[in-house]
Structures are given as structure tokens and as C-alpha cells.
CSV table of C-alpha atoms in Angstrom, one decimal:
chain,number,residue,atom,x,y,z
A,1,UNK,CA,8.0,-22.8,-37.4
A,2,UNK,CA,11.3,-22.9,-35.5
A,3,UNK,CA,13.6,-20.0,-36.2
A,4,UNK,CA,16.8,-21.4,-37.8
A,5,UNK,CA,19.7,-19.0,-37.3
A,6,UNK,CA,21.9,-20.6,-39.9
A,7,UNK,CA,19.2,-20.4,-42.6
A,8,UNK,CA,18.4,-16.8,-41.6
A,9,UNK,CA,22.1,-15.9,-41.6
A,10,UNK,CA,22.6,-17.4,-45.0
A,11,UNK,CA,19.6,-15.6,-46.4
A,12,UNK,CA,20.7,-12.3,-45.0
A,13,UNK,CA,24.3,-13.0,-46.3
A,14,UNK,CA,22.9,-13.6,-49.8
A,15,UNK,CA,21.0,-10.2,-49.6
A,16,UNK,CA,24.2,-8.7,-48.3
A,17,UNK,CA,26.1,-10.1,-51.3
A,18,UNK,CA,23.6,-8.6,-53.7
A,19,UNK,CA,23.7,-5.2,-52.0
A,20,UNK,CA,27.5,-5.3,-51.8
A,21,UNK,CA,27.7,-6.1,-55.6
A,22,UNK,CA,25.4,-3.1,-56.4
A,23,UNK,CA,27.7,-1.0,-54.1
A,24,UNK,CA,30.8,-2.1,-56.0
A,25,UNK,CA,29.1,-1.3,-59.3
A,26,UNK,CA,27.4,2.0,-58.2
A,27,UNK,CA,30.4,4.1,-59.3
A,28,UNK,CA,30.0,3.0,-62.9
A,29,UNK,CA,28.4,6.4,-63.9
A,30,UNK,CA,31.3,8.2,-62.3
A,31,UNK,CA,33.9,6.1,-64.2
A,32,UNK,CA,31.9,6.5,-67.5
A,33,UNK,CA,32.2,10.3,-66.9
A,34,UNK,CA,35.9,9.9,-66.2
A,35,UNK,CA,36.4,7.8,-69.3
A,36,UNK,CA,34.4,10.2,-71.5
A,37,UNK,CA,36.2,13.3,-70.3
A,38,UNK,CA,39.6,11.6,-70.1
A,39,UNK,CA,40.1,13.2,-66.6
A,40,UNK,CA,39.4,12.3,-63.0
A,41,UNK,CA,38.5,15.9,-62.3
A,42,UNK,CA,38.1,16.3,-58.5
A,43,UNK,CA,37.0,12.7,-57.9
A,44,UNK,CA,39.0,11.2,-55.1
A,45,UNK,CA,40.7,7.8,-55.5
A,46,UNK,CA,40.8,7.1,-51.8
A,47,UNK,CA,37.4,5.4,-51.5
A,48,UNK,CA,38.5,2.9,-54.2
A,49,UNK,CA,42.0,2.4,-52.6
A,50,UNK,CA,40.4,1.8,-49.3
A,51,UNK,CA,37.9,-0.6,-50.8
A,52,UNK,CA,40.6,-2.5,-52.6
A,53,UNK,CA,42.6,-3.3,-49.5
A,54,UNK,CA,39.4,-3.9,-47.5
A,55,UNK,CA,38.2,-6.5,-50.0
A,56,UNK,CA,41.6,-8.2,-49.9
A,57,UNK,CA,41.5,-8.4,-46.1
A,58,UNK,CA,38.0,-9.9,-46.1
A,59,UNK,CA,39.0,-12.5,-48.7
A,60,UNK,CA,41.8,-13.6,-46.4
A,61,UNK,CA,39.5,-13.6,-43.4
A,62,UNK,CA,36.9,-15.8,-45.2
A,63,UNK,CA,39.1,-18.5,-46.6
A,64,UNK,CA,38.8,-21.9,-44.8
A,65,UNK,CA,42.3,-21.8,-43.5
A,66,UNK,CA,41.5,-18.7,-41.5
A,67,UNK,CA,37.7,-18.6,-40.8
A,68,UNK,CA,35.8,-21.7,-42.0
A,69,UNK,CA,32.2,-21.6,-43.2
A,70,UNK,CA,32.5,-18.0,-44.6
A,71,UNK,CA,32.0,-18.6,-48.3
A,72,UNK,CA,29.6,-15.6,-48.7
A,73,UNK,CA,32.3,-13.3,-47.3
A,74,UNK,CA,34.9,-14.7,-49.8
A,75,UNK,CA,32.6,-14.6,-52.9
A,76,UNK,CA,31.5,-11.0,-52.6
A,77,UNK,CA,34.9,-9.6,-51.5
A,78,UNK,CA,36.7,-11.5,-54.3
A,79,UNK,CA,34.3,-10.0,-56.8
A,80,UNK,CA,34.7,-6.6,-55.3
A,81,UNK,CA,38.5,-6.9,-55.4
A,82,UNK,CA,38.4,-7.5,-59.2
A,83,UNK,CA,36.0,-4.5,-59.7
A,84,UNK,CA,38.2,-2.2,-57.7
A,85,UNK,CA,41.2,-3.2,-59.8
A,86,UNK,CA,39.4,-1.9,-62.9
A,87,UNK,CA,38.4,1.4,-61.2
A,88,UNK,CA,42.0,2.0,-60.0
A,89,UNK,CA,43.4,1.3,-63.5
A,90,UNK,CA,41.1,4.0,-64.8
A,91,UNK,CA,42.4,6.4,-62.1
A,92,UNK,CA,45.9,5.6,-63.1
A,93,UNK,CA,45.1,6.1,-66.8
A,94,UNK,CA,43.4,9.5,-66.4
A,95,UNK,CA,45.1,11.1,-63.4
A,96,UNK,CA,47.8,13.8,-63.7
A,97,UNK,CA,51.4,12.5,-63.5
A,98,UNK,CA,52.1,13.4,-59.9
A,99,UNK,CA,48.7,12.0,-58.7
A,100,UNK,CA,49.2,8.9,-60.8
A,101,UNK,CA,52.5,8.0,-59.2
A,102,UNK,CA,51.0,8.5,-55.7
A,103,UNK,CA,48.1,6.2,-56.5
A,104,UNK,CA,50.5,3.6,-58.0
A,105,UNK,CA,52.7,3.6,-54.9
A,106,UNK,CA,49.7,3.2,-52.6
A,107,UNK,CA,48.5,0.2,-54.6
A,108,UNK,CA,51.9,-1.4,-54.5
A,109,UNK,CA,52.1,-0.8,-50.7
A,110,UNK,CA,48.6,-2.4,-50.2
A,111,UNK,CA,49.5,-5.5,-52.3
A,112,UNK,CA,52.7,-5.9,-50.3
A,113,UNK,CA,50.8,-5.5,-47.0
A,114,UNK,CA,48.1,-8.1,-48.0
A,115,UNK,CA,50.7,-10.6,-49.2
A,116,UNK,CA,52.9,-10.2,-46.2
A,117,UNK,CA,49.9,-10.6,-43.8
A,118,UNK,CA,48.7,-13.8,-45.5
A,119,UNK,CA,52.1,-15.4,-45.4
A,120,UNK,CA,52.8,-14.5,-41.8
A,121,UNK,CA,49.3,-15.6,-40.5
A,122,UNK,CA,49.2,-18.8,-42.4
A,123,UNK,CA,52.8,-19.9,-41.5
A,124,UNK,CA,53.2,-18.6,-38.0
A,125,UNK,CA,49.7,-18.9,-36.5
A,126,UNK,CA,48.4,-22.4,-36.1
A,127,UNK,CA,44.7,-22.3,-35.0
A,128,UNK,CA,41.6,-21.0,-36.8
A,129,UNK,CA,40.6,-19.0,-33.7
A,130,UNK,CA,43.9,-17.1,-33.5
A,131,UNK,CA,44.0,-16.6,-37.3
A,132,UNK,CA,40.5,-15.3,-37.2
A,133,UNK,CA,41.2,-12.9,-34.3
A,134,UNK,CA,44.3,-11.5,-35.9
A,135,UNK,CA,42.9,-11.0,-39.4
A,136,UNK,CA,39.5,-10.0,-38.2
A,137,UNK,CA,41.0,-7.3,-36.0
A,138,UNK,CA,42.8,-5.9,-39.0
A,139,UNK,CA,39.6,-6.2,-41.1
A,140,UNK,CA,37.8,-4.0,-38.6
A,141,UNK,CA,40.4,-1.2,-39.3
A,142,UNK,CA,40.2,-1.8,-43.1
A,143,UNK,CA,36.4,-1.7,-43.1
A,144,UNK,CA,36.3,1.5,-41.1
A,145,UNK,CA,38.8,3.1,-43.5
A,146,UNK,CA,36.6,2.0,-46.4
A,147,UNK,CA,33.5,3.5,-44.9
A,148,UNK,CA,35.3,6.6,-43.7
A,149,UNK,CA,37.2,7.3,-46.9
A,150,UNK,CA,34.4,9.6,-48.3
A,151,UNK,CA,35.0,11.9,-45.3
A,152,UNK,CA,37.3,14.0,-47.5
A,153,UNK,CA,34.6,14.2,-50.1
A,154,UNK,CA,32.1,15.1,-47.4
A,155,UNK,CA,34.3,18.0,-46.4
A,156,UNK,CA,34.4,19.2,-50.0
A,157,UNK,CA,30.6,19.0,-50.1
A,158,UNK,CA,30.2,21.1,-47.0
A,159,UNK,CA,32.8,23.7,-48.3
A,160,UNK,CA,31.4,23.9,-51.8
A,161,UNK,CA,27.7,23.3,-51.0
A,162,UNK,CA,27.7,20.9,-53.9
A,163,UNK,CA,27.3,17.1,-54.1
A,164,UNK,CA,28.6,16.9,-57.6
A,165,UNK,CA,31.7,14.8,-56.6
A,166,UNK,CA,29.9,12.6,-54.1
A,167,UNK,CA,28.0,10.0,-56.1
A,168,UNK,CA,24.5,9.4,-54.7
A,169,UNK,CA,24.3,5.7,-55.4
A,170,UNK,CA,27.7,5.1,-53.8
A,171,UNK,CA,26.4,6.8,-50.6
A,172,UNK,CA,23.0,5.0,-50.8
A,173,UNK,CA,24.5,1.5,-51.2
A,174,UNK,CA,27.2,2.2,-48.6
A,175,UNK,CA,24.4,2.7,-46.2
A,176,UNK,CA,22.4,-0.3,-47.3
A,177,UNK,CA,25.5,-2.5,-47.3
A,178,UNK,CA,26.2,-1.5,-43.7
A,179,UNK,CA,22.7,-2.3,-42.7
A,180,UNK,CA,22.7,-5.7,-44.3
A,181,UNK,CA,26.0,-6.9,-42.9
A,182,UNK,CA,25.2,-5.5,-39.5
A,183,UNK,CA,22.1,-7.7,-39.5
A,184,UNK,CA,24.2,-10.7,-40.7
A,185,UNK,CA,26.6,-10.2,-37.8
A,186,UNK,CA,23.9,-10.0,-35.2
A,187,UNK,CA,22.1,-13.2,-36.1
A,188,UNK,CA,25.2,-15.2,-35.0
A,189,UNK,CA,27.3,-12.7,-33.3
A,190,UNK,CA,30.5,-11.8,-35.2
A,191,UNK,CA,32.1,-8.7,-33.7
A,192,UNK,CA,34.6,-8.4,-36.5
A,193,UNK,CA,31.8,-7.9,-39.0
A,194,UNK,CA,29.4,-6.1,-36.6
A,195,UNK,CA,31.7,-3.2,-35.4
A,196,UNK,CA,32.8,-1.8,-38.8
A,197,UNK,CA,29.5,-2.2,-40.5
A,198,UNK,CA,27.5,-0.6,-37.8
A,199,UNK,CA,29.8,2.4,-38.1
A,200,UNK,CA,29.5,2.2,-41.9
A,201,UNK,CA,25.7,2.4,-41.5
A,202,UNK,CA,26.1,5.7,-39.5
A,203,UNK,CA,28.6,7.1,-42.0
A,204,UNK,CA,26.4,6.1,-45.0
A,205,UNK,CA,23.4,7.8,-43.3
A,206,UNK,CA,25.5,11.0,-42.8
A,207,UNK,CA,26.4,11.1,-46.5
A,208,UNK,CA,22.7,10.7,-47.5
A,209,UNK,CA,21.8,13.6,-45.1
A,210,UNK,CA,24.4,15.8,-46.8
A,211,UNK,CA,23.1,14.8,-50.2
A,212,UNK,CA,19.6,15.9,-49.1
A,213,UNK,CA,20.9,19.2,-47.7
A,214,UNK,CA,23.0,20.2,-50.8
A,215,UNK,CA,21.1,18.6,-53.7
A,216,UNK,CA,19.2,21.8,-54.6
A,217,UNK,CA,22.2,24.0,-54.3
A,218,UNK,CA,24.1,21.6,-56.6
A,219,UNK,CA,21.4,21.9,-59.3
A,220,UNK,CA,21.5,25.7,-59.0
A,221,UNK,CA,25.3,25.8,-59.3
A,222,UNK,CA,25.2,23.6,-62.4
A,223,UNK,CA,22.5,25.7,-64.0
A,224,UNK,CA,24.5,28.9,-63.4
A,225,UNK,CA,27.6,27.2,-64.8
A,226,UNK,CA,25.7,26.1,-67.9
A,227,UNK,CA,24.3,29.6,-68.4
A,228,UNK,CA,27.8,31.1,-68.2
A,229,UNK,CA,29.0,28.6,-70.9
A,230,UNK,CA,26.0,29.5,-73.2
A,231,UNK,CA,26.6,33.3,-72.7
A,232,UNK,CA,30.3,33.0,-73.5
A,233,UNK,CA,33.3,34.8,-71.8
A,234,UNK,CA,32.0,38.3,-72.5
A,235,UNK,CA,28.3,37.7,-71.8
A,236,UNK,CA,27.5,37.2,-75.5
A,237,UNK,CA,25.0,34.4,-76.1
A,238,UNK,CA,26.6,31.5,-78.0
A,239,UNK,CA,23.2,29.9,-78.7
A,240,UNK,CA,22.1,30.6,-82.2
């Protein structure tokens, strides 16, 4: 059987869409916890802010007026954009006042940036090649920011020796997402997809290694915290 690159690329793209959707949905347990506790605690909004602008950039990149024949890029990133809106609304709802205003201003800034970029590229740049190059170059930066956004959380993990605020499934599917889209980009070389996703694969793997290193210490810290709660403030058992 003759290897058909287009069929293979489409198949890998579909797999990439499925993995990306799972990636977008993987923080659901985190946001259920936020909703239940009515507090964002120490969870960082930056991975979701970065993913929001990144999805917006890739939707722009994939539309026919910029980069034709990229429907799989548009479908998954359009879906991801909607999901991130819901997550950011929950952050706005349950963050402290100062933090809420900071998140709100960043969201407004990202929307203005995306709208301005779309207008400028579609009105001032006339060819698909030039439009793809401009938007694709910016997408590389956006994708790297999305993958690198957990770095602050990784720093917290190393300092606290706890992975409590670094959701496992977000790390796992960040890694798998990077792998799938790296493969997609290699079948018919697309440097704009290849560069950030190969870096994302490495960063996702680093998060998984951290999770493996500090998973046991996290369980121990949680057990100690629970024991302190049960003993009460003066060491008196509250369990009847």
C-alpha cells in the first residue's frame, strides 16, 4: 500500500483534536473544586489566560483567508476558546478583588490584541503565504507561552514539594498534545506547528517527572494536614 501523506496527516490531526479536547477538559476537577470551595486558592489563572489567547491565534491562523486547508486547526482551537472562556469566568467569579481586576484587564488586552491582529492582517496583507507567515510566527510565541505557563506552578511544586496545585491530567495531556501535533507537523512539514509543540512535549514531560518526584510527599503532607484538622487546634481529637 502506498503511504498517503494527506490521509496520514488527517488521521493524526483527528487524533490531535481528540487529545486536545481532553486537554481542554482536563482541568474540570480543578474547577469543580474551585466552584465547591468558592475560592481559587493557589491555582494560577495564567495557564488558562495563555491558552485563551493561543486558541484565538490558531483560529485566525487556520481560517481559509489566512492558511487554507486547516479545518482541523480551526475546529479544535475554536472549541478550546469557548472552554477557556468558561474557566476564566469562574476565575473572575471566585478570585479576590485585586486578582479579579488583574485577570479582567489581561482578558480585555488579549481580546483587543486578537481583534487588532485579525483586522491588520486581513486588510493590509494580500497573499496567503504572507498572512500565514505573520500569524504563524505569532502563533509560535503564543503556543510556547501556553506550554510554558505552568512554569510558575512548577516553581511552586519544587519549593513546596507538593503537586497539589499542579493538576496531573493537565500535565499528562499537555505532553500527549505536544506529541500528537509534533507528529502532525512532521508528516507535511509545518514549522509553525512543529516548533512550539516539540517544545511543549519537552515541558509536558518535565511536569510529569516533577509529578512523579513529589507525588508521595504530597500525599504525606495532605495526611498530616488532615490529622491536624482531626486533632483540633490544641491537639484534642475532634473525632467522636
